XYZ file of C-alpha atoms in Angstrom:
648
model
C 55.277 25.720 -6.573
C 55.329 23.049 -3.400
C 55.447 20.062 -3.753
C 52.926 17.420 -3.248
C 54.444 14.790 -0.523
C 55.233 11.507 -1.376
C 52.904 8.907 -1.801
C 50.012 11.114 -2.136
C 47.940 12.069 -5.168
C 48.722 15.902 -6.425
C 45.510 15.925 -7.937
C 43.414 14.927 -4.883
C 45.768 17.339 -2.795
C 44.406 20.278 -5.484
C 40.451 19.395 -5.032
C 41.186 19.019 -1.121
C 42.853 22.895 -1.234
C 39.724 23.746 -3.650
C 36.920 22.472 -1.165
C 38.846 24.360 2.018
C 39.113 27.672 0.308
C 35.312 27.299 -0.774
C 34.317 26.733 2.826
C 35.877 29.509 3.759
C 34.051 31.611 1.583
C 31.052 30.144 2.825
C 31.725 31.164 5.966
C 33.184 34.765 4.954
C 29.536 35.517 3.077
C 27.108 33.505 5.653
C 25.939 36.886 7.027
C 25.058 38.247 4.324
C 22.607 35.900 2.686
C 20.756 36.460 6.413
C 17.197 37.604 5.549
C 17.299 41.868 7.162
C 14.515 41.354 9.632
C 11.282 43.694 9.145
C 11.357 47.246 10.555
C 7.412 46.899 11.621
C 8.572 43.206 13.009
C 7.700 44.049 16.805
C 5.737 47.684 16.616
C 3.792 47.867 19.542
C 0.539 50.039 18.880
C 0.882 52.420 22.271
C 4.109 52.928 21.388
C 3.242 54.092 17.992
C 0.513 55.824 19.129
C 2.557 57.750 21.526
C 5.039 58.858 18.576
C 2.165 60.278 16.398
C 1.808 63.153 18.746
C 4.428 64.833 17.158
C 1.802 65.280 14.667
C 1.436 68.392 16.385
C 4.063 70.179 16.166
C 4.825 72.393 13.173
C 8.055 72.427 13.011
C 8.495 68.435 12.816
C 5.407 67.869 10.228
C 7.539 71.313 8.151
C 11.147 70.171 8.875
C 10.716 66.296 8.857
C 7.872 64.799 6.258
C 9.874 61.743 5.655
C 9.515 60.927 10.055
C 5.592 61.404 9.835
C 5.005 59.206 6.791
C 7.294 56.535 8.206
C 4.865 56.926 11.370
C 1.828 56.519 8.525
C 3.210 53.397 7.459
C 3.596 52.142 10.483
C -0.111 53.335 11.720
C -1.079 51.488 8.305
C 1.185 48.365 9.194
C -0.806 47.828 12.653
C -4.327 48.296 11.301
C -3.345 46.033 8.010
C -2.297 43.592 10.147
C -6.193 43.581 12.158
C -4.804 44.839 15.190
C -7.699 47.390 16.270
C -7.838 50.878 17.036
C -10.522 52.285 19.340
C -12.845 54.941 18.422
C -10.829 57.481 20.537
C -7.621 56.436 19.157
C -8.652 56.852 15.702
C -9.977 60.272 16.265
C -7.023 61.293 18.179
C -4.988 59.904 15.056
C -7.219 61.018 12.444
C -7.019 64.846 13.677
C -2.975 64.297 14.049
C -2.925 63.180 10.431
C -5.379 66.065 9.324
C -2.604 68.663 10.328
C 0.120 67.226 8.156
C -1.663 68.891 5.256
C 0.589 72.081 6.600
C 3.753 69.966 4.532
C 3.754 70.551 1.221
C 5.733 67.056 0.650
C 4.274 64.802 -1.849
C 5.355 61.833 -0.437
C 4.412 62.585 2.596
C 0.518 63.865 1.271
C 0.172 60.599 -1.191
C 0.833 58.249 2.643
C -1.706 60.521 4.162
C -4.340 59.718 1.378
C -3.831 55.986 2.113
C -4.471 56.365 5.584
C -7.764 58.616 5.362
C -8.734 56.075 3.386
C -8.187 53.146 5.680
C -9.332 54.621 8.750
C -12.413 56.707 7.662
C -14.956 53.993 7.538
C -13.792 53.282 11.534
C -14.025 56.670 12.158
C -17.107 59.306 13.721
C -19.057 60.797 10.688
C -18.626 64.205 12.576
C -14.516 63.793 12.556
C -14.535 62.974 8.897
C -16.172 66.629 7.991
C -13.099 68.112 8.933
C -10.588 66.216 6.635
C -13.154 67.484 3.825
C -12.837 70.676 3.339
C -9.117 70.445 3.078
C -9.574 67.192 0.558
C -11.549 69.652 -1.484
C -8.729 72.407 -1.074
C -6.506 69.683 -2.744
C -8.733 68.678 -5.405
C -8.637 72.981 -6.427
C -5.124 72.503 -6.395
C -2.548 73.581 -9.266
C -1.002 70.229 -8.628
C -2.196 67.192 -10.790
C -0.941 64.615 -8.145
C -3.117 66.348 -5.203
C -6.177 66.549 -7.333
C -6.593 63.026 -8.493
C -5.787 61.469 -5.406
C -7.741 64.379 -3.452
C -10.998 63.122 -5.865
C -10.316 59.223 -5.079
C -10.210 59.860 -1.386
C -13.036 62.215 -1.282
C -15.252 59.658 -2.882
C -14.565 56.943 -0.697
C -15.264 59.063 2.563
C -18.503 60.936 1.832
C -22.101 59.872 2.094
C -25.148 60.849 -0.199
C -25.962 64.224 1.644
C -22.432 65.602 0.576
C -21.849 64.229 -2.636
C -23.964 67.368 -4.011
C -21.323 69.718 -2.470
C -18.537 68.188 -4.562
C -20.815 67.334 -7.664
C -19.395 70.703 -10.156
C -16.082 69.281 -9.364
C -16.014 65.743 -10.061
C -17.740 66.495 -13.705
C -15.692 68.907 -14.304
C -12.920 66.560 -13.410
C -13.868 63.784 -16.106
C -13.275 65.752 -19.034
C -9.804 67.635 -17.938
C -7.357 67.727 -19.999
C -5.043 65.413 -17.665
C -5.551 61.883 -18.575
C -4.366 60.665 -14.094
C -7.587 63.089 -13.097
C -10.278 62.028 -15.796
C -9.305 58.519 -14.884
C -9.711 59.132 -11.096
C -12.637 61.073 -11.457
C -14.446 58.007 -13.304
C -12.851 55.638 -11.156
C -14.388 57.514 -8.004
C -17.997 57.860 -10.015
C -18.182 54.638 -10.390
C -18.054 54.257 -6.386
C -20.116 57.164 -5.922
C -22.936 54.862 -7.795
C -23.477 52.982 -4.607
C -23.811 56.356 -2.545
C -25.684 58.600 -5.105
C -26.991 56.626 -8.256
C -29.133 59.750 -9.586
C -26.361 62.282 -8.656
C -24.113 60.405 -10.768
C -26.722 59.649 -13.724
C -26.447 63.575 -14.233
C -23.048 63.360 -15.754
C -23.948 60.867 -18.528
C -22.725 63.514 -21.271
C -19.459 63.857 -19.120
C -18.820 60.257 -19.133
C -19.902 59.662 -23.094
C -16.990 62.507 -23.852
C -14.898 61.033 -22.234
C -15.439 57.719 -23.925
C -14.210 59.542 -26.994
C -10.772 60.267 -25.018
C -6.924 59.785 -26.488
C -6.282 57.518 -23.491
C -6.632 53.995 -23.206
C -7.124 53.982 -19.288
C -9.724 57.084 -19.779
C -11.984 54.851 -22.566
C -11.853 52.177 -20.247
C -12.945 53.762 -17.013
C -15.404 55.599 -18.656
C -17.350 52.887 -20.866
C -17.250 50.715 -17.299
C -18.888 53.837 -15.792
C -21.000 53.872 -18.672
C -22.176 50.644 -18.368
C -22.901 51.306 -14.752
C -25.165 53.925 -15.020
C -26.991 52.602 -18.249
C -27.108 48.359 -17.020
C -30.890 48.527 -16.099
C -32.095 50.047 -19.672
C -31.279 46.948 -22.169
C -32.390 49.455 -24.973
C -29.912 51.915 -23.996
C -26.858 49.564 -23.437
C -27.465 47.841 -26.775
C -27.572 51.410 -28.262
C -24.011 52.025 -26.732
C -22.351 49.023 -27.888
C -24.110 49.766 -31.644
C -22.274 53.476 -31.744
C -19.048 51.700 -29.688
C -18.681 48.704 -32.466
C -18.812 51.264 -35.285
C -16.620 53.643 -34.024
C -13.353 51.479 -33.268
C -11.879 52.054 -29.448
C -8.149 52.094 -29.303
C -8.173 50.996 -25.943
C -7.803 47.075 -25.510
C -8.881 47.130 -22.074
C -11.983 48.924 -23.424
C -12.119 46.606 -26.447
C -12.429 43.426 -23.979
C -14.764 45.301 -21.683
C -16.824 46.175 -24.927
C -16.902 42.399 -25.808
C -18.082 41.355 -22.752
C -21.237 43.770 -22.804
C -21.715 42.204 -26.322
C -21.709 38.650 -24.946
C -24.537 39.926 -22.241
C -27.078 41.596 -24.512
C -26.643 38.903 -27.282
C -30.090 37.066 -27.400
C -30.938 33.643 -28.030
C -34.302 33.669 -29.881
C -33.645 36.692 -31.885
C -29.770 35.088 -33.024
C -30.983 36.705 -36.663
C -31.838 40.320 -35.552
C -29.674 43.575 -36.847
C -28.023 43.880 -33.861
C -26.827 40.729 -33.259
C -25.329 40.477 -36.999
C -23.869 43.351 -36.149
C -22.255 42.464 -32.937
C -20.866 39.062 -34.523
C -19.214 40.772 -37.576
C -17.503 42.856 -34.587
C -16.439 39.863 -32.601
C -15.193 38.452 -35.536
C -13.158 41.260 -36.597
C -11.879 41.702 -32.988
C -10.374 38.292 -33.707
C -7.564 40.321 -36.135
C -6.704 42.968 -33.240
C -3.257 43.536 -32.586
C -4.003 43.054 -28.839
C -3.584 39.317 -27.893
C -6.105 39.786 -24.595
C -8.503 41.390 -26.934
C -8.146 38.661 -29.395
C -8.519 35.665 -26.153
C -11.657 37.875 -25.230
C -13.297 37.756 -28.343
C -12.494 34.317 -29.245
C -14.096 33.271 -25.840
C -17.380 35.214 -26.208
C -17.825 33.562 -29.904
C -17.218 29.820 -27.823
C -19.686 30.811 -25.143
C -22.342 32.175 -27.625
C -25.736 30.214 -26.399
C -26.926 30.014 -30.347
C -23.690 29.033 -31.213
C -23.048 26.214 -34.222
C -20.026 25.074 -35.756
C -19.307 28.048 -38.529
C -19.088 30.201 -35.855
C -17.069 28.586 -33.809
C -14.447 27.622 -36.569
C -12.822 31.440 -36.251
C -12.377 30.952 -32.719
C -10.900 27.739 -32.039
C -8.546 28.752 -35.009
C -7.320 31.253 -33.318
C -7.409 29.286 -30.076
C -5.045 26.799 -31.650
C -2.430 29.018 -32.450
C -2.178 29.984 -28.934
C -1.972 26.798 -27.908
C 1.847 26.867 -29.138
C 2.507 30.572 -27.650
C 5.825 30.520 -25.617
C 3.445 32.515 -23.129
C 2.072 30.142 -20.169
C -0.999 32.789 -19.850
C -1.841 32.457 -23.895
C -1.866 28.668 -23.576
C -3.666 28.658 -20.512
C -6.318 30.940 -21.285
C -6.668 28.908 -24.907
C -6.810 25.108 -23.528
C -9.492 26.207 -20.409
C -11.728 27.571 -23.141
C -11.259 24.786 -25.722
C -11.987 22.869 -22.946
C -15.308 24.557 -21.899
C -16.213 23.938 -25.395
C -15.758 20.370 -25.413
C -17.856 19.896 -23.316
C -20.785 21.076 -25.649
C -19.138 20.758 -29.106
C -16.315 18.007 -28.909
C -16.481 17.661 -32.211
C -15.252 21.582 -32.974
C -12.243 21.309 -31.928
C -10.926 17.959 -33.014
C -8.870 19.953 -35.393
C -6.545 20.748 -32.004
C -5.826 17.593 -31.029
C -2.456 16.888 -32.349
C -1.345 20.410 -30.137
C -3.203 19.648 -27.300
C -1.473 16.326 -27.138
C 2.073 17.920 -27.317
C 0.658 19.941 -24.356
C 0.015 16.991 -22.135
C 4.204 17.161 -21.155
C 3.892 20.771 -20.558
C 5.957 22.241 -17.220
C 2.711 23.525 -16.434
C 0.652 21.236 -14.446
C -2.912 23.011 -14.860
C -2.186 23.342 -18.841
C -1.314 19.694 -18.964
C -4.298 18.484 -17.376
C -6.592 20.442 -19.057
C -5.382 18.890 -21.965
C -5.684 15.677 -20.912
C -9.103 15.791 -19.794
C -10.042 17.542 -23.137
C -8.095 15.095 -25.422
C -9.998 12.322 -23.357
C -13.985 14.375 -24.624
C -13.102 14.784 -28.037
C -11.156 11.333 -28.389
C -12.061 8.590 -30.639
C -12.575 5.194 -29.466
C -9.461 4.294 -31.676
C -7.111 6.753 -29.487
C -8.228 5.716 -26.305
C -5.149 2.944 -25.693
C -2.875 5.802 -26.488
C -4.160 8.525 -24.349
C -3.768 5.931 -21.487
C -0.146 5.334 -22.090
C 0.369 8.828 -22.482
C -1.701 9.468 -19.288
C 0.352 7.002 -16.961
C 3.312 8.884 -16.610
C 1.242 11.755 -16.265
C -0.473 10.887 -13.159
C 2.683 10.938 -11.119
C 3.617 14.251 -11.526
C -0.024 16.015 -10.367
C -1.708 17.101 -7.147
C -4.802 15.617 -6.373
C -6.733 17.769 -7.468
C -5.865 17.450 -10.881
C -5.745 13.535 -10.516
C -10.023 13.895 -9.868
C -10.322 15.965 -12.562
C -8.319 13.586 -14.726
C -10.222 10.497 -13.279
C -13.714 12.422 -13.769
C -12.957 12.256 -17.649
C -12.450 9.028 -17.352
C -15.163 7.924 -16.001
C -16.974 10.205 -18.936
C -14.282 8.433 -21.772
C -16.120 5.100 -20.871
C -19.463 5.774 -20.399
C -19.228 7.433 -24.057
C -17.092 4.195 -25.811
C -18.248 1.151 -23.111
C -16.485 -1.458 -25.538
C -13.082 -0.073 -24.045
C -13.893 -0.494 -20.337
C -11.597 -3.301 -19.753
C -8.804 -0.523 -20.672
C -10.436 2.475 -18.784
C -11.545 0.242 -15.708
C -7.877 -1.032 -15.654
C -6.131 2.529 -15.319
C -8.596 3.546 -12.522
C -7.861 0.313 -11.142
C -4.314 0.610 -10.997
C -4.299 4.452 -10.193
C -6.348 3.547 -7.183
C -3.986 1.344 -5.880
C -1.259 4.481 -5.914
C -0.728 7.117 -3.269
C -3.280 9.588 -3.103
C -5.968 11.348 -0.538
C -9.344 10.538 0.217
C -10.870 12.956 -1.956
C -8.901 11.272 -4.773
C -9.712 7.570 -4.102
C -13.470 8.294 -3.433
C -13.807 9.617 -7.281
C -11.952 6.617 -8.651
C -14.176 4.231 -6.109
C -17.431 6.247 -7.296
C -16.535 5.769 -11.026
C -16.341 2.488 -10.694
C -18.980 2.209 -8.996
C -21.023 4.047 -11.399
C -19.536 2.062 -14.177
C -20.910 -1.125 -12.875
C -24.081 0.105 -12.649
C -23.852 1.647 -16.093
C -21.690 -1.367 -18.060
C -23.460 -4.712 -16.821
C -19.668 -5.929 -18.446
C -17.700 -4.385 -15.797
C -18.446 -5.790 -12.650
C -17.125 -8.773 -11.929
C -13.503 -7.454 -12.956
C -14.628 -4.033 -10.990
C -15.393 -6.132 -7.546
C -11.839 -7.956 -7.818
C -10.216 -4.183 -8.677
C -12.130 -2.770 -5.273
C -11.374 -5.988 -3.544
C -7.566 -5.765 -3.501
C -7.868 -2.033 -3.099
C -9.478 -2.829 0.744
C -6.836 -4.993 1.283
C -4.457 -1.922 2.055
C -7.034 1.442 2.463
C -6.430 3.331 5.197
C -9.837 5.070 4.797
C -13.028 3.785 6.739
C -15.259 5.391 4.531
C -14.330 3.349 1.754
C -13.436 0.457 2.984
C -17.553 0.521 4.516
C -18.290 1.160 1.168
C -16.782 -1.103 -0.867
C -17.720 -3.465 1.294
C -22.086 -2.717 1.051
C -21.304 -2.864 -2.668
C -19.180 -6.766 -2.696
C -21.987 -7.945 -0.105
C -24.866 -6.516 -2.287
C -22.942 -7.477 -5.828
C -20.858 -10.000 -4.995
C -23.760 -13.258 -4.354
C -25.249 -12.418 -7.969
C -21.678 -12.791 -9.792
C -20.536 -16.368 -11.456
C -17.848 -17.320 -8.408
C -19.583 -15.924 -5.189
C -17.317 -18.196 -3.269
C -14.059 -15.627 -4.139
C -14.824 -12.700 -2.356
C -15.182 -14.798 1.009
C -11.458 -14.636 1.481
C -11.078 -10.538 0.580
C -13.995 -9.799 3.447
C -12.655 -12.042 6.046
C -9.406 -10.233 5.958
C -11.284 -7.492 6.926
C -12.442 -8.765 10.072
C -9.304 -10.269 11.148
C -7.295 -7.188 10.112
C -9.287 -3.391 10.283
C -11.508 -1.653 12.911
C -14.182 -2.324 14.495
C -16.544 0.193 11.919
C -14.571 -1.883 8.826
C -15.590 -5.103 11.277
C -19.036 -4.934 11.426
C -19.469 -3.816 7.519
C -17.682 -6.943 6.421
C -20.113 -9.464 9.177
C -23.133 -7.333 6.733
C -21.254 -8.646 4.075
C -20.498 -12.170 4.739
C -24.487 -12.533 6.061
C -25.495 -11.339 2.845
C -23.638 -14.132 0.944
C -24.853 -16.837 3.671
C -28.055 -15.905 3.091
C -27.822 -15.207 -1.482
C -25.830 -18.190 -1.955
C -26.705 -21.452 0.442
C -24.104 -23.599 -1.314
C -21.575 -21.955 1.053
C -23.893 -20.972 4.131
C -22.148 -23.634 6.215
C -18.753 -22.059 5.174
C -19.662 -18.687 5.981
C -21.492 -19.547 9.208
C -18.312 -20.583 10.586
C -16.332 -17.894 10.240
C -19.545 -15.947 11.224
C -19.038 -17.514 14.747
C -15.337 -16.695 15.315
C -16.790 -13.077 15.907
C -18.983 -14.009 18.602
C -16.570 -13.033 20.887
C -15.644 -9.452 19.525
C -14.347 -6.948 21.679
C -16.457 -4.232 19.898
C -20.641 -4.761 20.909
C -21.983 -3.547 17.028
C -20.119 -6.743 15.760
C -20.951 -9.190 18.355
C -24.833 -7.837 17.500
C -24.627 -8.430 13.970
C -22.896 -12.103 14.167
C -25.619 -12.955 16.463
C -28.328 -11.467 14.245
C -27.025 -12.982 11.282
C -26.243 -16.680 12.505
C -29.834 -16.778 14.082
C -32.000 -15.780 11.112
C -29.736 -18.354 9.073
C -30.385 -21.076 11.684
C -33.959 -20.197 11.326
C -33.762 -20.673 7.507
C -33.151 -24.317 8.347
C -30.544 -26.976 7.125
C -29.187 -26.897 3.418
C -28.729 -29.901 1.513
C -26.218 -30.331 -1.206
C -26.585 -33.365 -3.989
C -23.549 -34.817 -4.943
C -22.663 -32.216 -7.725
C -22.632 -29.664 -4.879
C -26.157 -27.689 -5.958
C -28.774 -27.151 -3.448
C -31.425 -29.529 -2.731
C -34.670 -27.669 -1.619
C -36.513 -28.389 1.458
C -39.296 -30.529 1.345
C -42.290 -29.127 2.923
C -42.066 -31.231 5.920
C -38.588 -30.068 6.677
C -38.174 -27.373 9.599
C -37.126 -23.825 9.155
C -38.962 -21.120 8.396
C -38.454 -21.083 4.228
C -35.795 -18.592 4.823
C -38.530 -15.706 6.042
C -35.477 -14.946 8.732
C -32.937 -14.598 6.853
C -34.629 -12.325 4.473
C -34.633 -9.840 7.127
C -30.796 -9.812 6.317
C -31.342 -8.530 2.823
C -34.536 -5.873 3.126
C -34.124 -2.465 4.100
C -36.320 -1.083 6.308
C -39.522 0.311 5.250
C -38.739 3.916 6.608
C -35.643 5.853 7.516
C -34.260 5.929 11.354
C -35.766 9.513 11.972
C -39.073 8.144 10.752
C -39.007 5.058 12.822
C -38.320 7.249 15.529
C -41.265 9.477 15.061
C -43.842 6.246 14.183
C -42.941 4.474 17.501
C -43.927 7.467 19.354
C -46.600 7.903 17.717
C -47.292 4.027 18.304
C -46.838 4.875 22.624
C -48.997 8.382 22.801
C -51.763 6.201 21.410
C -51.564 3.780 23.398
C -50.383 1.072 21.712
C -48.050 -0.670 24.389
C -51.385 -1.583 26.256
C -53.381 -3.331 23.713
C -51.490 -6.103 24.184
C -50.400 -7.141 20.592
C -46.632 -7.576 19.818
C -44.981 -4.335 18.539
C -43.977 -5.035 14.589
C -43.945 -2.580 11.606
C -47.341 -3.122 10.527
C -48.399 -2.061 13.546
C -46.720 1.180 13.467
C -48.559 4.658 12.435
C -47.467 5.865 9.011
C -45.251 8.662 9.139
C -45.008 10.924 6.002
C -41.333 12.918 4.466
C -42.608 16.386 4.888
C -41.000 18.425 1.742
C -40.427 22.181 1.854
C -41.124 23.946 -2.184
C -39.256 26.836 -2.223
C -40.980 29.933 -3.162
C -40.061 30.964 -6.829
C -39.258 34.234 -7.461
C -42.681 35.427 -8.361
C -43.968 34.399 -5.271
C -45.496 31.077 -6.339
C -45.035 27.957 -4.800
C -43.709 25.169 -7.146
């Protein structure tokens, strides 16, 4: 073994020798972690087109099946990809592929199926007759594969006018033997129903014997095809599910479609009848199937029952719960959307779930955790509420945004339910809105608090400082605009006016000229609401007078005239206002009102009035042009037709 020279460490020497060798095996196996580019990477249709000629020649489509499906896939590859083909191309291809029929190759015949498919709908009506008659060849065949698929791709291809021609054939297909051609036939008849409805009606015996089949896939296709034909006649569909629920399916695809056709004919003011009992006791008994999907189905039919009350739910969100601790992600999913769907009726149903629903909030999942959340936070108690938010903190990190609104949406909810906790609730939105996040995301946290004002008198002067240190670093107009309207409207009626000054100031000192102008609104507002700090405001009001952007210039002009107008205001020497004595000039602030009125009418509507005003001839009467003097101009409202006919 060599020796390690002196003075240096035999140990580091080792881990040096280790990292070496491991680069070099790097190196040795770079190649072949290299993604193997695509084989249709750079297929050039003309080119492929030119190759497909050989579609023609016998001895290639005999001697070499596996060259003219690669060709297929290719063909299949370029139209996929919505590259396409002109009407003379796809005849020219379409009779190519027509004479591999000649190869007896499976493979080969299941690629040619796929591309019938795909290119008949692009293809002359005329050109497609020819394919048939060798389709229907296939579907005579010996061969199971060539029948079924022969069936599919007939159906898919024909029109009304031929479907008679294949009719004997498809029935006779639904009750074979072979489980792959029953199930195509059905498949294809429930296509056909679109093409020929009545044709299709005539096989209803076909279709009920096959209901009756060994196979799952059969019972399934066939009671959807069922369905189909028998949908319009709510006597006859209720009559199938009857026989269905007393004779037990053992297919649980047909179980869950069976469940669903239960939830559709159930009715709401006869919840008592027969057939409703009867369908219950069957939903409830489908909640012991050995099939978890059929179990989910049937849980989620009794939840979205429109008659629904608490007894009946209690089955179902039992069940629910115990899928709420299934290793499966899909079990626990499916479980906490529809628990969550019911809270939003009956909270109080599925309190019981709680305590699992909270040790869901840490899920890996993301979309299991937040549904948890936001259910936890509708069937709460006012008493939880400080702990959901702790729990909820950490949470908010880890989501998109588009969990985050959903989140902040039951929020909003939370507090409008148990006001006496806003100062907890406003707080979180407060301090998620001061995290990162998108527009979509702030605007829901600025609208519930905005709504919350309005709602909870309580809130808003805490609110208003929340939203003003949130514009002090938004990077969104929008809200900044916003915000701002609500502090100038809000702000004057609140205990210390004189605070917000400082937050809307910054504004026009620091943002755009759109966040500009909305913050010179905001400070007139105040000047005008609260005269014990007009001066104040008046001289910042000036310092925009020279603005580089016109809108804001306007509206410090506007402002600083109607308060000038308004006349002098004198303070006593505790600082209240002393009003004017009648003597005193000003106009008793009638100017500066016109700061804090809307308009009478909309823009479009002021528009249309002061045209209105000039085709009558109002600019030569003489008189000064003010809204008085302006026509009235009316919102015209459109009622929709309802779907009787009847206007209203």
């Amino acid at each position: 073994m060599a020796q390690a020279p002196e003075g240096e460490d035999p140990a580091a020497l080792t881990v040096s020798s280790m990292i070496k060798e491991i680069q070099g095996l790097k190196d040795k196996f770079k190649d072949e972690d290299e993604v193997a580019p695509s084989p249709f990477q750079d297929l050039e249709k003309a080119t492929v087109l030119q190759e497909c000629r050989c579609f023609s020649n016998q001895e290639v489509v005999t001697n070499n099946p596996r060259l003219c499906a690669t060709l297929i896939t290719k063909l299949l590859h370029i139209v996929t990809q919505g590259e396409a083909l002109s009407s003379t191309e796809v005849t020219e291809v379409f009779f190519g592929v027509t004479k591999l029929f000649q190869s007896p190759d499976p493979y080969l015949r299941r690629m040619m199926y796929l591309f019938i498919k795909e290119v008949a709908e692009t293809c002359n009506p005329d050109d497609v007759i020819i394919v048939t008659s060798s389709l229907t060849r296939d579907m005579n065949s010996s061969d199971d594969l060539y029948r079924a698929n022969a069936i599919r791709v007939l159906a898919r291809i024909i029109d009304g006018q031929m479907l008679g021609a294949i009719e004997r054939y498809v029935k006779q297909a639904i009750v074979d033997k072979n489980h792959m051609i029953a199930s195509s036939a059905l498949v294809s008849a429930v296509h056909l129903m679109s093409v020929g409805p009545e044709v299709v009606r005539r096989w209803t015996n076909e279709v009920q014997e096959a209901v009756q089949s060994s196979s799952d896939m059969v019972q399934y296709h066939a009671l959807c095809l069922l369905y189909e034909i028998k949908k319009n006649d709510r006597l006859a569909v209720t009559k199938i599910v009857t026989q269905l629920t007393r004779n037990s399916m053992s297919s649980p695809l047909g179980v869950c479609l069976l469940i669903r056709y239960i939830g559709k004919i159930l009715d709401f003011d006869d919840a008592e009848s027969a057939a409703n009992r009867t369908a219950l006791q069957f939903l409830e008994a489908s909640l012991r199937h050995r099939s978890e999907m059929v179990i989910y189905e049937a849980a989620k039919a009794l939840c979205t029952l429109p008659f629904a009350e608490d007894r009946d739910l209690n089955p179902a969100v039992t069940v629910l719960q115990l899928f709420l601790s299934s290793p499966k992600p899909t079990l626990r999913y499916a479980a906490m959307r529809c628990l969550s769907e019911v809270s939003n009726t009956q909270p109080a149903s599925i309190v019981k779930c709680n305590d699992d629903m909270e040790a869901l909030i840490a899920d890996p999942n993301r979309s299991i955790a937040t549904l948890a959340i936001t259910t936890l936070l509708k069937t709460g108690t006012e008493s939880s509420v400080d702990r959901l938010m702790k729990q909820i903190s950490s949470f908010m990190t880890e989501i998109a945004d588009e969990f985050k609104i959903v989140v902040v949406t039951a929020i909003r909810q939370l507090c409008l339910k148990y006001p006496l906790k806003h100062r907890v609730l406003v707080g979180f939105l407060a301090a998620t809105l001061r995290e990162e996040g998108g527009f979509e995301f702030k605007k829901a946290i600025t609208d519930s608090i905005v709504e919350l004002i309005t709602t909870i008198p309580e809130t808003k002067e805490s609110s208003l400082f929340h939203l003003c240190e949130f514009i002090e670093d938004c990077e969104f107009t929008g809200l900044s605009t916003q915000i701002l309207h609500l502090i100038g409207t809000l702000g004057p009626t609140t205990t210390a006016p004189a605070r917000y000054i400082r937050f809307i100031y910054n504004r026009v000192i620091l943002e755009n000229a759109t966040v500009r102008a909305a913050a010179i609104s905001a400070l007139s507002r105040f000047a005008t609401e609260v005269p014990a700090i007009r001066e104040s405001v008046c001289v910042l009001l000036r310092r925009s007078l020279l603005d580089e952007d016109d809108e804001v210039r306007d509206r410090a002009t506007l402002a600083l005239k109607a308060l000038d107008d308004a006349g002098e205001v004198k303070l006593d020497d505790n600082g209240d206002v002393v009003p004017n004595a009648p003597g005193d000039p000003g106009d008793g602030g009638r100017g500066a009102a016109l700061l804090l009125e809307p308009l009478p009418m909309n823009f479009a509507n002021l528009e249309k009035a002061v045209k209105m005003y000039g085709q009558h001839g109002g600019e030569d009467d003489g008189q000064p042009l003010t809204l008085a003097s302006l026509p009235v101009v009316e919102d015209v409202q459109f009622v929709k037709p309802s779907k009787d006919g009847a206007l209203g």
